[in-house]
Amino acid sequence: MKRTICILVALLCCLFTAAGKGLGLTTVVIDAGHGGKDAGCVSKDQKTYEKNITLDIATTLAEKIEAGCPDVKVVLTRSTDKYVTLNDRAEIANDAGADLFISIHINANDRTSPSGYSVHVLGQSSDKNRDLFANNMDVCVRENSVIMLEDDYSTKYQGFNPSDPESYIFMMLMQNSHREQSLRFAEAVQSKLAGGPIKVDRGVSQDPFYVLWKTSMPAVLLELGFISNSADLAQLRRQAGRDDIAQRLYEAFREYKSFYDESLHIGTGDATDPAAGERRGQRSSAASEEEVYAVQILVSSRPQNDPSIFMGYTPKVISSGGLSKYFIAVSETRSGAESKLDRIRKRYPDAFLVKICGESVTRVR
């Protein structure tokens, strides 16, 4: 029962965390898997460690984003060979208010024939007839089992046991409100990695990785080749191969950022966009009459129809790009909406004040 309550609380936190975001993708957290005492997967000759490959790709990707997207803050969960717990990796992302979480890993198998890259988001297989534990569960158990390196891990992780199927059933009770956005980035990664150093595309799948479960933003876990496969390993050992992978991930990030920014800048228009100017002209003098203030509480890709979410207010909803913004305490004056902000924040701490003019939304600071 205690575990179920914790999961439900986490669900609410995940659902409403997007309320506090400004417009646009401004922060990305890049997680280099493993590190320190946790080597991750090791090559057959014991010369190559997963933790070193993931750190190199992660830091190269970070440098590319910082250079190509100066408006984006890049946070690394580790920049050196140090051990970071799964909880801490997720908390770094949550504390940073990240808009995207990218966890980088290298796969392995007891056999040498499996090869290729795969992309994973939190969830259960879309095939309702497929047993959850028959789909990538060996990978999930391996990646999740690093928590057992910690002292008293059972208490720290609220009884989560990476080898116990029941733990994954409870995990799946947690609905991921960012699944559609995660899948969109995952598909961009899958597309960009095609034709690169790692040749085999193993697809995009939904799986119960602990670190994805604990993050409250769109998140993916990448398995960028098999350290147990000679062809993949040869590419991963080459600096040029790792740089090529990082470049392709950067291109996927740029593509996703364009989608994200466009979908969240709902109706703001662009001074250089003639169509936007024409739309503003069509509103003419009526625009001032449409101007209202409100409190934004939620951005969601799913319809929200539960009246209790809106605290007795009639919500205003603006939708674009597959996402919907929800506003309450709508008022013709700033003071009217602002006076409700403290009460709303007791329930939604990340809520903030906005000005709405037609379909244009501007955060009021």
XYZ file of C-alpha atoms in Angstrom, residues 279-292 332 355-360:
21
model
C -3.030 36.997 -38.545
C -2.301 39.797 -36.083
C -3.753 42.289 -38.570
C -6.930 40.259 -38.857
C -7.464 40.622 -35.129
C -7.070 44.438 -35.527
C -8.560 46.543 -32.753
C -10.390 43.588 -31.244
C -7.074 42.203 -29.942
C -7.073 44.390 -26.857
C -10.535 43.149 -25.941
C -9.267 39.556 -26.070
C -6.397 40.195 -23.658
C -6.758 38.354 -20.362
C -9.430 40.653 -17.353
C -1.024 37.064 -20.352
C -3.201 35.655 -23.127
C -4.085 37.632 -26.234
C -6.119 35.572 -28.643
C -3.969 32.455 -29.082
C -0.743 34.153 -27.974
